[in-house]
Each structure stands twice: as structure tokens, then as C-alpha cells.
Amino acid sequence: MNKLDTLPKKKILSLFMTCGFPTLDQSKKIFNEILSHQPDIIEFGLPFSDPMADGPIIQEANKLALRSKLSTQKSLNLITELSKSKNNTAFVIMCYLNTIRKFGLNKFIKNIKSIVDGIIIVDLPFEEEGEIKKSLSKNNIHLIKLISPMTDKKRSKKLLKDSKGFIYYISATGITGSNRLDYKEINKNVQSIKKMSSVPVLVGFGIKSKKDVVNISNKTKADGVIIGSALIQKYFDLKMDFNKYLKKLNKFIKEVKV
Amino acid sequence: MKKYKQPSTIGRFGEFGGMYVSETLMPLLLNLDKSYKKIQKDKKFKKELNDLFKNYVGRPSSLHYAKNLSKYINGPKVYFKRDELNHTGAHKINNCLGQILLAKKMGKTRIIAETGAGQHGVATATVCALFGLPCYIYMGSKDIERQKPNVFRMKLLGATIIPVESGSKSLKDAMNEALRDWIKNVRDTFYIIGSTAGPHPYPKMVRDFQSVIGKEAREQILKVEKKLPDYLIACVGGGSNAMGLFYPFLNDKNVKIIGVEAAGKGAKTEETAATMTSGTPGILHGSYSYVLQDNDGQIKEAHSISAGLDYPGVGPEHSHLKDIKRVKYFGVTDKEALKAFQTCSKLEGIIPALEPSHALAYLIKAFKNKHKNKVVILNMCGRGDKDLFTAAKAIGFDADE
Ligand SMILES: Cc1ncc(COP(=O)(O)O)c(C=O)c1O
């Protein structure tokens, strides 16, 4: 069964974290901490050398992970290990296409089926998805769709046809970690998406605090939020003191679980 | 041979190319593609561009018979297509003028660009000054260091230079940052990409704007030699000057075509930029093409003494031309290029940029005492002023005073 098919009706929380950041061992501890809060979804970012659609914080996380020689296989092993205690949390992989291509699509799917519920391939637009979508769907892995404020109605309609899991609405026309949240615009676009699709709509990019989460919940019709950069940022705020970071993470996740 | 007709409507050159970008950029690229298609049929646009080519750039660029070099090689008759005489000193301006006219037509009010050698940055800053648009240039901090004259030029022209500290601090990273800027400022910004790389429609659009080089060269050589050339040679970074020269000849099956990449310290070493000799197909900057990458698909850092060739990717059309064997690609090392840089300066009184010095090095090496009675056109796509300090340092000449 795909855990993304049984998401709660409201206030869905999805937490994004880069695999292998800052090192593989520490990354395990971070994910165990995240998992202990049983968020609805965890997004596992596979590090890429050229994360074109990510902001400086996730870029830095990718760099640190790659510096400690993290391979795709090691990331997938980490996710597999964590899946043993996943309970009701849905697992989603977020990555760039070149990672999958180089690893081999079939081998990749073989590694993640029955462990991962969904996948976001950041640089795979709807026009290019053909084969990949078919193979994923055969293995009951949902290909998550991204919608941006620049996506017009006509395009959204095409994109959202038979969408599964959830829809990732990019809240700011910006890269992950940017800081302008325009609730009116978000709400307008979320409502328009909801007219075209019945799967939950999550708002991501630029969600930083409990206040943002509450505002999204109160001021928009979105079904939940995705938090990524803000989780990673704390590590740098704390001058890379790992023990302090774990504690901070615990506190922060409790806060945003509204 | 079937008539060459690439790319497909979705930007595929054979299996290469495409649009691999996030949904924040996709609508923009589709819009750009639409606008570009429209403008191609616009007579006024064509006239405006041709006027600028003629009166601002100084086109057509001449076709110079390099007699002394030909004698030295003791092989074919060598002609230089002299795009280094263009305003701003390289071929890059051809493309920038085309794109800024398009940006104007699309109502964009802010221009961004990436640059490696600084030639594309200078060309972009130049057209922005001409059209009165604010200009932001992303440039790796390593390149800022080795291309100082161009940095100063861009500043004089009124551009803002944004140093890029991420990754290898060179062209690849500058392009990442420019793409991020575009995602953030989608509504008012036009991104002028400087080579035949990036997502569709850039590889096609840049090729089309640069193909003025090949069209002119074709007419010019027919006039002086009464026949088509036997060989074309050009250096390949992202591939724009090469595509510009090659494209109008692709259907002439007797014209042999050679692309020369920068092999840095050697194509088999880790310090290389010879993408097609040492790389494998992968995705970089929104396009599927040959790329330098490791077993996990992480993009490697490129290395070349020439900042303009220091790129781990290559335009998708070159990947296609390699695979269908229409064009042959070879690597030339830093050392070989430096030697050709000096040879050409002494023999022809033309100081070439380090980029075309790679093409020159291949020509001298591979044609020495061979291919007599043949005719070669080499794309002299840039002049060496910007490289004087780098070259002096590499040769061991103290140019500080
Ligand atoms: C003089 C010159 N030649 C060649 C290049 C490489 O680009 P391309 O392969 O797109 O022609 C550059 C890039 O900066 C350049 O300045």
C-alpha cells in the first residue's frame, strides 16, 4: 500500500532533509530524530553537484554530503535502513534526473520500490516524463507534480491529469529558501489547483517558522506544508555544533507540528 | 545523405537536448520558444539585426588567407574567418544582439548572463549599454581573477558583476547562479545564454544567430576559391562559434568538419575540459548532452587554460553531430594551445584568443606536411587581448610592469 494515498485531510507536514548531510553517520541521527516525530511525509534529498533549482542552504548541504563521498547507493541504503521504523510516515525521494539516469532507472526503482512512496524529480518536466512515469507507476511509486506561480491554467490542467500522492505548490517564484510569502496569491493558486485535482496540495519553498505554517493553514486552502531549508539552516546558525543542532531540530519540529 | 534538419519541435538533436528544468522555469522557456518562433518570421526584426551586424559589429567579417601559416604548415591553404575583428573582439556579440532584440520585443526590462572568459559578459554588457537595459553578469571568482581586463570592460559598460563562489568558481557555476536568478526574477528578466548550451530553445536560437559566420564564410570562399572548403575547424567550448561556422555547411557532404576541445593537461587526466573525448551523456543545465561526470552522475570540474573552454558540458547539437559522425572532435592541451598562440602571433600578426588557439594547434599538428591542395577555414573567433596576462604568466614573461 502507498502511504501517500492515506494522508490526513488537513495540516499535512512534510519535512525535507538532504541525505548524507553533514556526514553519513550524522545524517542517520538526523533522520532518526525527524522520524521520531512521525511527520506525515519525509522527503529525502539526494545530493547533486549542480542543484540548479535549490537555494544556497540546500546547495551547501549537498556540497557537505558529497564531500564526505556520499554515493547514490549509500543514500538509498540509508533510506532502506530507516524504512524499517517508518510506521505511518510516507517516504518521498527528491532528486535531479541525472542521478537516476546514471544509476540506471530500473536498478533505481528496484532499490526503492516497497520502501519509497513517491518521488520528485526536480528537473523532469511533464514534457519529458514518459518512460519514467510509466515505470514508476508500475511499481506503485507516485511521481509528484510541481506547480509554480508561472504555470498557467491550461498547463496546470495537462500537468495535473491523473496526478497522485500530493501536489507540490511552489509558493514563491523562487528557489528553495527564498523569503517572500504572498498568502493571497498562494491561496488563489491553491484554490485553482484544487478545482482541477482531488489530491492534497502542499505548499513549499520559503516556509521558515511556526508562524508561516499557521498562516498557510489559516489563510489558504492548502492541505499542508513542506519545510526544507529552514531545517538545514539551523545547523549553520549553530555554527555546525551537531549536538546542539539535534536538540534544536527536536524543538523546531515540535513547534511546526501544529 | 538526408537533409539535415535539427532540432525537433521539442528541442531534440537526435536523442540530445530537451528541456530539463524545474516547473518554475518551464513556462518561461515555452514562452521564449514561442516568441523566438514568431520573431524568426518578422522581417523588421531581421532588418534591425542585419543593420546592427553591419554598422555596429562591422560584419561581414573578412576571410583572410593566412599565407605565412599555410607555408609553415606546408599543407593546405588556410583561411581565417575573422570574427575576432568584430566589435568587442569575439563572435559572442552576434548572439547577444539577436537575443537582446528578442528581449526587447518580449518586453523584458532586466538582462542577466553568465560568462567564463568574459567575452560573452562584455558582449552582453555592450548590447545592454546600447539598448539602455540594466545588466547583471554572473562570473566565477576564478575567472574574475584570470580575465581582469574583461572585468574592467564590463564595469565600464555599466554592468554589475556578481562573483560566483560556488563549485569550481568558473563558467559552470556562473550558469547555475544565472539560472537561479532567472527563477527568482522570472517576470521581468531575460537570460542571455552565451553558448549553444542550456535547455531548448537556447541551443537552436544561439546557433541560428551565430550561423551568420558560416553563411558569410560560404559566400566568401566560393568567391575566392570557386569551391567549397575541404575542411572547417573551430574550437568548441559550449559550441557556439563552431555551430555558427558549421551549420550552413552541414549538408555539404564533401566538407569535412572538425571540432577542437580543450584537453587541459590531457584528455585522459582529471584536469581536462574535453567533454566529448572524455565525457559520457548526461544532464547539465537543462540539456541532455555529453558531460564530464563521475559514476554517480556528479558533474566534474573542468580544467583549461582558456576560461572560455573551461566547461564540463557541451551543446547538445555537437553531441548529436559526434554520434552521427558528421563532425569529428579532438582534444588539444593547454601547452599545445599556448604554442599555437605564439606561432600565429609571429607568423600572421594576429594575436588569437586562447580559445581559437586550440583550433590552431590542432590544425598545425594534424595538417603538417599533409593535405596539400586542400582548403581549410578556421574560425578565428576571438582576439587575444583578454588573455595577455594569462599567457604571459604561462610562458614565463613578467607582464606586470
Ligand atoms: C573567443 C572565444 N572563443 C570561444 C569561446 C567558447 O564558446 P563557444 O564554444 O560557445 O564558441 C569563447 C567563450 O567565452 C570565447 O570567448
XYZ file of C-alpha atoms and ligand atoms in Angstrom:
675
model
C 0.000 0.000 0.000
C 1.172 3.526 -0.779
C 1.267 5.705 2.308
C 0.686 8.825 0.231
C -2.816 7.530 -0.514
C -3.806 7.754 3.141
C -2.551 11.223 4.063
C -4.661 13.108 6.599
C -7.197 15.584 5.286
C -5.553 18.710 6.707
C -2.358 20.117 8.184
C -0.084 17.706 6.418
C 3.548 18.140 7.399
C 6.349 17.174 5.055
C 9.956 17.556 6.136
C 12.800 17.721 3.642
C 16.365 16.781 4.500
C 19.433 16.138 2.374
C 20.806 12.589 2.605
C 24.323 12.281 3.944
C 24.360 15.784 5.389
C 26.620 16.758 7.064
C 28.154 13.253 7.134
C 26.550 9.866 6.597
C 26.643 8.921 10.303
C 25.258 12.239 11.432
C 22.666 12.076 8.703
C 21.328 8.828 10.190
C 20.911 10.558 13.525
C 19.143 13.492 11.905
C 16.696 11.275 10.053
C 16.035 9.207 13.182
C 15.250 12.407 15.033
C 12.898 13.523 12.250
C 11.289 10.112 12.053
C 10.670 10.023 15.810
C 8.180 12.893 15.347
C 6.260 10.844 12.800
C 5.696 13.596 10.254
C 3.257 12.714 7.508
C 5.969 12.772 4.884
C 9.756 12.779 4.843
C 11.467 13.971 1.689
C 14.943 12.551 1.174
C 17.084 14.829 -0.954
C 19.701 13.001 -2.989
C 22.723 15.297 -3.241
C 23.691 16.576 -6.680
C 26.745 18.581 -7.674
C 24.690 21.137 -9.603
C 21.379 21.623 -7.813
C 20.087 24.283 -10.171
C 16.694 24.711 -8.516
C 17.974 24.901 -4.934
C 18.998 27.895 -2.883
C 22.289 28.446 -1.076
C 21.404 26.450 2.054
C 20.495 23.216 0.316
C 23.407 23.742 -2.066
C 25.723 23.857 0.915
C 24.122 20.735 2.382
C 24.654 18.946 -0.934
C 28.244 20.037 -1.002
C 28.948 18.769 2.505
C 27.257 15.450 1.771
C 29.240 14.972 -1.414
C 32.457 15.986 0.267
C 32.107 13.005 2.579
C 31.953 10.820 -0.557
C 28.284 10.012 -0.422
C 27.155 7.807 -3.310
C 23.655 7.243 -4.609
C 23.815 3.666 -3.363
C 24.725 4.820 0.149
C 21.804 7.254 0.151
C 19.427 4.513 -0.926
C 20.836 2.165 1.719
C 20.235 4.844 4.338
C 16.631 5.251 3.242
C 16.152 1.481 3.241
C 17.501 1.204 6.762
C 15.251 3.996 8.016
C 12.213 2.467 6.350
C 12.230 -0.279 8.979
C 10.896 2.215 11.502
C 8.797 4.294 9.160
C 5.360 3.477 10.661
C 2.837 5.789 9.035
C 5.278 8.255 7.554
C 5.352 8.357 3.765
C 8.816 8.347 2.178
C 9.489 10.541 -0.807
C 12.742 10.947 -2.713
C 13.626 14.327 -4.166
C 16.405 14.346 -6.731
C 17.709 15.532 -10.072
C 17.304 13.395 -13.156
C 20.986 12.836 -13.830
C 21.317 10.894 -10.580
C 18.680 8.395 -11.682
C 19.913 8.224 -15.247
C 23.441 7.409 -14.205
C 22.333 4.879 -11.589
C 20.008 3.251 -14.106
C 16.250 3.712 -13.931
C 15.416 0.046 -13.443
C 18.082 -0.501 -10.835
C 16.941 2.649 -9.080
C 13.350 1.506 -8.965
C 14.396 -1.945 -7.800
C 16.202 -0.324 -4.881
C 13.321 1.883 -3.771
C 10.107 0.008 -4.531
C 8.259 -1.136 -1.413
C 10.252 1.475 0.560
C 9.510 4.757 -1.126
C 6.008 6.042 -1.818
C 6.760 8.929 -4.080
C 9.454 10.735 -5.984
C 10.016 14.324 -7.010
C 12.387 14.716 -9.937
C 13.045 18.425 -9.827
C 14.284 18.869 -13.386
C 11.932 16.444 -15.095
C 9.107 18.488 -16.566
C 5.898 16.905 -17.684
C 7.063 17.072 -21.333
C 9.966 14.708 -20.651
C 8.481 12.262 -18.148
C 7.113 9.497 -20.479
C 9.025 6.273 -19.776
C 9.976 7.206 -16.236
C 6.421 7.839 -15.167
C 5.321 4.518 -16.629
C 7.999 2.530 -14.810
C 7.310 4.284 -11.522
C 3.608 3.795 -11.793
C 4.059 0.068 -12.493
C 5.824 -0.131 -9.149
C 3.264 1.933 -7.247
C 5.588 4.893 -6.768
C 3.870 8.236 -7.303
C 5.570 10.840 -9.454
C 4.858 14.068 -7.566
C 3.980 17.112 -9.651
C 5.288 20.596 -9.062
C 3.193 23.630 -9.903
C 4.681 27.115 -9.865
C 3.009 30.519 -9.894
C 4.167 30.738 -13.525
C 2.254 27.611 -14.518
C -0.891 28.838 -16.242
C -4.298 27.151 -16.086
C -4.023 25.383 -19.389
C -0.668 23.893 -18.469
C -1.789 23.017 -14.935
C -4.683 21.067 -16.349
C -2.376 18.946 -18.503
C 0.068 18.521 -15.671
C -2.468 17.538 -13.066
C -4.263 14.980 -15.169
C -4.135 11.744 -13.147
C -1.791 13.216 -10.524
C -1.177 11.069 -7.476
C 0.165 11.433 -3.947
C 0.213 15.174 -3.480
C 0.818 18.324 -5.470
C 3.815 20.419 -4.608
C 2.900 24.068 -4.984
C 5.975 26.283 -5.174
C 4.941 29.231 -3.080
C 7.340 31.916 -4.228
C 8.588 32.288 -7.748
C 11.895 31.495 -6.314
C 14.291 28.803 -5.446
C 14.094 26.848 -2.217
C 14.765 29.010 0.786
C 13.567 32.319 -0.617
C 11.604 34.501 1.720
C 8.612 36.137 0.136
C 5.300 34.577 1.054
C 2.257 36.139 -0.515
C -0.684 34.345 1.104
C -3.249 35.924 -1.168
C -1.513 34.709 -4.270
C -0.842 31.323 -2.721
C -4.468 30.920 -1.807
C -5.685 31.962 -5.224
C -3.429 29.475 -6.955
C -4.060 26.666 -4.471
C -7.797 27.043 -4.957
C -7.395 26.957 -8.678
C -5.321 23.768 -8.407
C -7.893 22.185 -6.135
C -10.535 22.690 -8.787
C -8.502 20.544 -11.144
C -7.342 17.780 -8.838
C -8.506 15.988 -5.740
C -5.102 15.070 -4.284
C -3.731 17.182 -1.404
C -1.890 20.395 -2.219
C 1.216 21.131 -0.142
C 2.939 24.490 -0.138
C 6.698 24.510 -0.189
C 9.645 26.886 -0.726
C 10.189 29.588 1.840
C 8.305 28.140 4.848
C 10.521 29.013 7.783
C 8.657 29.095 11.062
C 5.654 28.054 13.062
C 4.091 31.374 12.107
C 4.395 30.573 8.398
C 2.847 27.142 8.957
C -0.079 28.599 10.890
C -0.599 31.286 8.274
C -0.687 28.770 5.451
C -3.205 26.762 7.416
C -5.409 29.739 8.313
C -5.112 31.969 5.298
C -5.099 29.439 2.485
C -6.920 26.314 1.435
C -3.662 24.363 1.192
C -3.631 20.931 2.833
C -0.195 21.254 4.341
C 3.355 22.477 4.107
C 6.822 21.345 3.146
C 9.759 22.571 5.206
C 13.301 22.074 3.969
C 15.867 24.863 4.014
C 14.712 26.045 7.432
C 15.576 22.634 8.918
C 19.056 22.726 7.435
C 19.682 26.405 8.134
C 19.694 25.732 11.877
C 22.847 23.682 11.516
C 24.702 26.670 10.125
C 23.062 29.052 12.619
C 24.521 26.897 15.387
C 27.977 27.073 13.839
C 27.811 23.398 12.920
C 27.650 22.186 16.530
C 25.992 18.863 15.817
C 24.707 18.037 19.299
C 23.137 21.433 19.712
C 21.669 21.037 16.235
C 19.922 17.762 17.061
C 18.313 19.341 20.111
C 17.264 22.378 18.123
C 15.795 20.144 15.448
C 13.712 18.341 18.058
C 12.358 21.623 19.390
C 11.697 23.095 15.950
C 9.819 20.076 14.621
C 7.623 20.037 17.724
C 6.841 23.695 17.059
C 5.859 23.268 13.438
C 3.721 20.194 14.132
C 0.633 22.297 14.641
C 22.631 11.938 -47.294
C 19.328 13.125 -45.907
C 18.966 16.850 -45.497
C 19.984 17.918 -42.017
C 17.009 19.192 -40.060
C 17.529 19.576 -36.339
C 16.267 20.105 -33.695
C 12.783 18.641 -33.441
C 9.988 20.869 -32.210
C 10.757 19.896 -28.610
C 14.411 20.756 -28.989
C 15.924 17.345 -29.662
C 19.027 16.908 -31.741
C 18.706 13.183 -32.234
C 18.417 11.985 -28.650
C 20.243 15.009 -27.215
C 18.957 18.347 -25.967
C 15.496 18.769 -24.496
C 14.288 20.845 -21.579
C 15.300 19.509 -18.179
C 14.379 22.329 -15.844
C 12.096 22.813 -12.878
C 8.497 23.863 -13.270
C 9.453 27.393 -12.213
C 11.355 27.777 -15.491
C 9.357 25.587 -17.830
C 6.607 28.113 -18.623
C 9.284 30.716 -19.366
C 11.151 28.516 -21.772
C 7.960 27.623 -23.602
C 7.128 31.290 -23.839
C 10.620 32.109 -25.069
C 10.347 29.377 -27.677
C 7.059 30.798 -28.884
C 8.415 34.329 -29.057
C 11.522 33.181 -30.866
C 9.480 31.306 -33.464
C 7.398 34.399 -34.045
C 10.346 36.714 -34.416
C 12.004 34.442 -36.975
C 9.281 35.342 -39.427
C 9.444 39.041 -38.591
C 11.056 40.985 -41.444
C 11.558 44.080 -39.318
C 13.482 42.080 -36.755
C 15.721 40.631 -39.437
C 16.409 44.038 -40.889
C 17.161 45.532 -37.489
C 19.575 42.714 -36.711
C 21.295 42.939 -40.082
C 21.740 46.696 -39.714
C 23.348 46.188 -36.322
C 25.553 43.419 -37.714
C 26.741 45.723 -40.453
C 27.089 49.063 -38.714
C 27.673 48.180 -35.074
C 29.602 44.907 -35.272
C 31.352 45.527 -38.575
C 30.061 42.497 -40.429
C 30.751 40.779 -42.666
C 33.989 39.778 -41.000
C 36.739 39.184 -43.509
C 38.108 35.890 -44.745
C 41.868 36.152 -44.574
C 44.214 33.851 -46.435
C 46.857 33.038 -43.814
C 49.726 32.680 -46.246
C 52.580 32.509 -43.766
C 50.904 29.988 -41.550
C 49.964 27.915 -44.604
C 53.580 27.926 -45.690
C 54.704 26.951 -42.201
C 52.301 24.046 -42.073
C 53.311 23.041 -45.577
C 49.887 21.565 -46.144
C 46.531 23.077 -47.062
C 45.637 26.666 -47.849
C 44.418 28.084 -44.541
C 41.800 30.812 -44.321
C 40.813 32.565 -41.117
C 37.212 33.620 -40.694
C 37.999 36.723 -38.742
C 35.279 37.131 -36.155
C 37.957 38.413 -33.815
C 37.632 41.710 -35.691
C 34.057 42.106 -34.523
C 33.216 44.890 -32.142
C 34.095 43.570 -28.644
C 36.638 41.144 -30.079
C 34.812 37.843 -30.470
C 31.862 36.112 -32.065
C 29.768 36.440 -28.911
C 28.240 39.772 -29.966
C 26.355 38.146 -32.878
C 24.251 36.146 -30.462
C 23.835 38.934 -27.904
C 22.357 41.316 -30.447
C 19.857 38.699 -31.571
C 18.812 37.896 -28.032
C 18.530 41.457 -26.801
C 16.297 42.385 -29.717
C 14.139 39.432 -28.732
C 14.181 40.529 -25.078
C 13.018 43.983 -26.155
C 10.195 42.508 -28.214
C 9.144 40.414 -25.208
C 9.023 43.499 -23.018
C 11.754 42.346 -20.627
C 13.484 45.075 -18.653
C 16.415 43.356 -16.972
C 19.193 41.309 -18.551
C 21.324 38.609 -16.939
C 24.124 36.484 -18.365
C 26.855 34.063 -17.349
C 30.395 34.438 -18.525
C 33.602 32.443 -18.456
C 36.271 34.218 -20.477
C 34.328 37.404 -20.043
C 33.770 37.714 -23.794
C 30.106 36.886 -23.533
C 29.859 39.148 -20.483
C 31.439 42.016 -22.382
C 29.217 41.418 -25.396
C 26.122 41.321 -23.186
C 27.165 44.446 -21.273
C 27.765 46.140 -24.614
C 24.332 45.425 -26.053
C 22.747 46.391 -22.724
C 24.533 49.743 -22.872
C 23.341 50.182 -26.439
C 19.741 49.415 -25.560
C 19.750 51.033 -22.132
C 18.893 47.938 -20.105
C 20.351 47.073 -16.681
C 22.812 44.216 -16.949
C 23.901 41.635 -14.351
C 26.771 39.318 -15.165
C 27.470 36.127 -13.219
C 31.130 35.220 -13.272
C 33.123 32.643 -11.303
C 35.633 34.214 -8.944
C 38.395 32.128 -10.523
C 37.545 33.625 -13.903
C 37.343 37.145 -12.488
C 40.930 36.644 -11.413
C 42.208 35.420 -14.778
C 40.182 37.697 -17.044
C 40.724 41.059 -15.348
C 40.739 43.221 -18.483
C 37.269 41.970 -19.362
C 36.016 42.542 -15.833
C 37.047 46.168 -16.125
C 35.449 46.421 -19.573
C 32.132 45.145 -18.271
C 32.214 47.630 -15.421
C 32.957 50.496 -17.805
C 29.984 49.426 -19.877
C 27.795 49.791 -16.819
C 27.232 46.141 -15.934
C 27.084 44.778 -12.408
C 29.318 41.772 -11.917
C 28.192 39.158 -9.445
C 31.094 36.938 -8.372
C 30.224 33.253 -8.024
C 31.963 31.366 -5.238
C 30.204 28.026 -5.517
C 31.621 24.827 -7.028
C 34.646 25.280 -9.260
C 34.085 29.059 -9.332
C 34.047 29.089 -13.113
C 31.638 29.003 -16.037
C 29.502 26.038 -14.939
C 28.805 27.622 -11.585
C 28.155 31.028 -13.098
C 25.483 29.389 -15.228
C 23.901 27.714 -12.193
C 23.668 31.078 -10.467
C 22.281 32.823 -13.528
C 19.586 30.150 -13.820
C 18.740 30.650 -10.137
C 18.494 34.381 -10.687
C 16.130 33.761 -13.583
C 13.914 31.501 -11.469
C 13.692 34.234 -8.847
C 13.050 37.069 -11.275
C 11.009 35.310 -13.903
C 8.692 38.135 -14.645
C 10.991 40.936 -15.776
C 14.242 39.189 -16.598
C 15.692 37.882 -19.855
C 18.582 35.457 -19.598
C 21.028 35.805 -22.498
C 22.840 32.459 -22.607
C 26.195 32.781 -24.329
C 26.590 29.444 -25.997
C 24.681 26.665 -27.736
C 24.133 25.056 -24.328
C 21.280 25.087 -21.812
C 17.676 23.997 -22.333
C 15.718 24.360 -25.567
C 15.306 26.825 -27.285
C 18.759 28.209 -26.454
C 20.919 25.726 -28.386
C 18.879 26.342 -31.525
C 18.490 30.071 -31.044
C 22.182 30.709 -30.374
C 23.157 28.547 -33.336
C 20.807 30.462 -35.603
C 22.163 33.835 -34.520
C 25.763 32.641 -34.884
C 25.248 30.988 -38.244
C 25.868 34.351 -39.878
C 29.526 33.295 -39.562
C 29.112 30.226 -41.746
C 26.803 31.916 -44.224
C 29.333 34.648 -44.860
C 32.248 32.228 -44.971
C 30.446 30.118 -47.561
C 29.907 33.075 -49.874
C 33.414 34.390 -49.336
C 35.215 31.132 -50.028
C 33.112 30.456 -53.124
C 34.185 33.839 -54.399
C 37.935 33.408 -53.846
C 38.395 29.685 -54.308
C 35.441 28.989 -56.617
C 34.685 25.925 -54.496
C 33.629 24.919 -51.037
C 36.334 24.326 -48.418
C 37.616 20.820 -47.787
C 37.789 21.326 -44.039
C 36.247 23.503 -41.370
C 37.934 23.796 -37.988
C 36.682 25.544 -34.860
C 37.175 25.351 -31.137
C 34.332 24.023 -29.005
C 33.522 25.220 -25.515
C 29.746 25.267 -25.299
C 29.919 25.200 -29.049
C 28.516 28.473 -30.392
C 31.298 29.712 -32.651
C 31.697 26.188 -34.005
C 27.977 25.732 -34.685
C 27.931 29.179 -36.264
C 30.578 28.180 -38.773
C 29.484 24.558 -39.251
C 25.727 24.842 -39.559
C 25.489 26.314 -43.080
C 27.830 23.547 -44.336
C 26.241 20.505 -42.697
C 24.529 19.424 -45.914
C 27.709 19.718 -47.971
C 28.908 16.197 -47.529
C 32.348 16.815 -49.023
C 33.167 19.403 -46.411
C 34.914 17.630 -43.542
C 34.295 19.231 -40.181
C 36.475 19.219 -37.084
C 35.696 20.494 -33.602
C 38.560 21.054 -31.175
C 38.051 20.797 -27.443
C 40.300 21.883 -24.617
C 42.060 18.866 -23.146
C 43.717 20.867 -20.345
C 46.591 18.793 -19.073
C 45.498 15.880 -21.264
C 42.183 14.253 -22.218
C 42.995 11.217 -20.093
C 43.826 13.245 -16.983
C 41.337 14.602 -14.456
C 42.288 18.122 -15.473
C 40.516 18.380 -18.780
C 37.605 20.102 -20.465
C 37.395 17.666 -23.387
C 33.766 16.799 -22.877
C 33.218 14.699 -25.960
C 36.546 12.912 -25.814
C 36.394 12.102 -22.094
C 32.743 12.509 -21.100
C 29.531 10.493 -21.257
C 25.916 11.519 -21.941
C 24.197 13.172 -19.003
C 22.166 16.190 -17.956
C 23.645 19.562 -17.126
C 21.982 22.971 -17.230
C 18.728 21.645 -18.570
C 20.084 19.743 -21.524
C 20.987 16.123 -22.295
C 24.434 16.023 -23.853
C 27.967 14.772 -23.304
C 29.241 15.871 -19.930
C 32.195 15.241 -17.645
C 30.752 13.251 -14.748
C 31.644 10.543 -12.264
C 29.983 7.146 -11.845
C 27.259 8.698 -9.700
C 26.385 11.363 -12.238
C 28.032 14.144 -10.252
C 29.373 16.754 -12.640
C 33.147 17.087 -12.549
C 35.079 20.292 -12.620
C 36.617 21.104 -15.965
C 40.094 22.414 -16.492
C 41.521 24.527 -19.272
C 43.918 27.422 -19.503
C 41.253 29.044 -21.637
C 38.389 30.290 -19.492
C 36.033 30.214 -22.481
C 36.510 26.475 -22.950
C 36.553 25.613 -19.254
C 33.123 23.959 -19.226
C 32.302 20.324 -18.360
C 29.384 20.237 -20.787
C 28.859 20.897 -24.474
C 25.912 21.954 -26.608
C 23.566 19.066 -27.483
C 23.877 19.595 -31.221
C 27.583 18.788 -31.042
C 26.788 15.562 -29.193
C 24.427 14.669 -31.991
C 26.923 15.594 -34.716
C 29.518 13.466 -32.968
C 27.211 10.479 -32.725
C 26.102 10.635 -36.359
C 29.796 11.122 -37.231
C 29.191 14.305 -39.191
C 31.765 16.162 -37.118
C 34.943 14.747 -35.600
C 36.132 16.056 -32.268
C 39.663 16.168 -30.927
C 41.320 17.455 -27.765
C 44.255 19.865 -27.566
C 46.237 20.505 -24.375
C 46.978 23.825 -22.655
C 50.566 23.525 -23.721
C 49.814 22.905 -27.385
C 47.364 25.806 -27.436
C 49.908 28.171 -25.898
C 52.439 27.231 -28.515
C 49.973 27.839 -31.343
C 49.036 31.158 -29.712
C 52.647 32.275 -30.155
C 53.139 30.766 -33.598
C 50.085 32.508 -35.004
C 51.052 35.842 -33.449
C 54.511 35.720 -35.008
C 53.555 34.354 -38.395
C 50.327 36.167 -39.159
C 50.479 39.271 -36.981
C 47.243 38.166 -35.368
C 47.156 37.506 -31.634
C 44.427 34.934 -31.263
C 42.395 34.296 -28.129
C 43.369 31.138 -26.266
C 40.126 29.505 -27.419
C 40.803 29.545 -31.186
C 44.449 28.822 -30.340
C 43.189 25.313 -29.613
C 41.804 25.030 -33.120
C 45.066 26.419 -34.483
C 47.097 23.907 -32.506
C 45.102 21.032 -33.933
C 45.467 22.388 -37.451
C 49.227 22.774 -37.134
C 49.614 19.335 -35.582
C 47.310 17.287 -37.783
C 47.855 19.015 -41.139
C 51.624 19.431 -41.023
C 53.061 18.301 -44.370
C 49.679 16.833 -45.297
C 46.539 17.664 -47.258
C 48.288 19.780 -49.865
C 45.962 21.480 -52.380
C 43.185 21.386 -49.821
C 41.379 24.422 -48.421
C 40.701 24.932 -44.727
C 38.609 27.559 -42.991
C 39.454 28.082 -39.336
C 37.177 30.150 -37.159
C 39.300 32.899 -35.619
C 36.520 33.561 -33.160
C 38.298 35.860 -30.715
C 41.328 38.042 -30.253
C 43.938 37.522 -27.580
C 43.899 40.856 -25.723
C 41.951 39.385 -22.829
C 44.468 36.545 -22.485
C 47.702 38.527 -22.434
C 48.215 38.225 -18.684
C 47.333 34.540 -18.527
C 49.545 33.754 -21.482
C 52.435 35.859 -20.193
C 52.297 34.038 -16.890
C 52.164 30.626 -18.531
C 55.002 31.455 -20.884
C 57.032 32.966 -18.055
C 57.048 36.596 -19.157
C 56.749 39.284 -16.478
C 53.902 41.471 -17.739
C 53.282 43.360 -14.526
C 55.302 46.486 -15.274
C 36.900 33.831 -28.158
C 36.065 32.699 -27.668
N 36.014 31.574 -28.380
C 35.290 30.520 -27.983
C 34.584 30.532 -26.804
C 33.857 29.289 -26.408
O 32.493 29.355 -26.587
P 31.779 28.639 -27.799
O 32.203 27.225 -27.816
O 30.336 28.792 -27.462
O 32.133 29.334 -29.040
C 34.584 31.689 -26.026
C 33.845 31.753 -24.780
O 33.929 32.607 -23.986
C 35.360 32.801 -26.475
O 35.414 33.927 -25.758
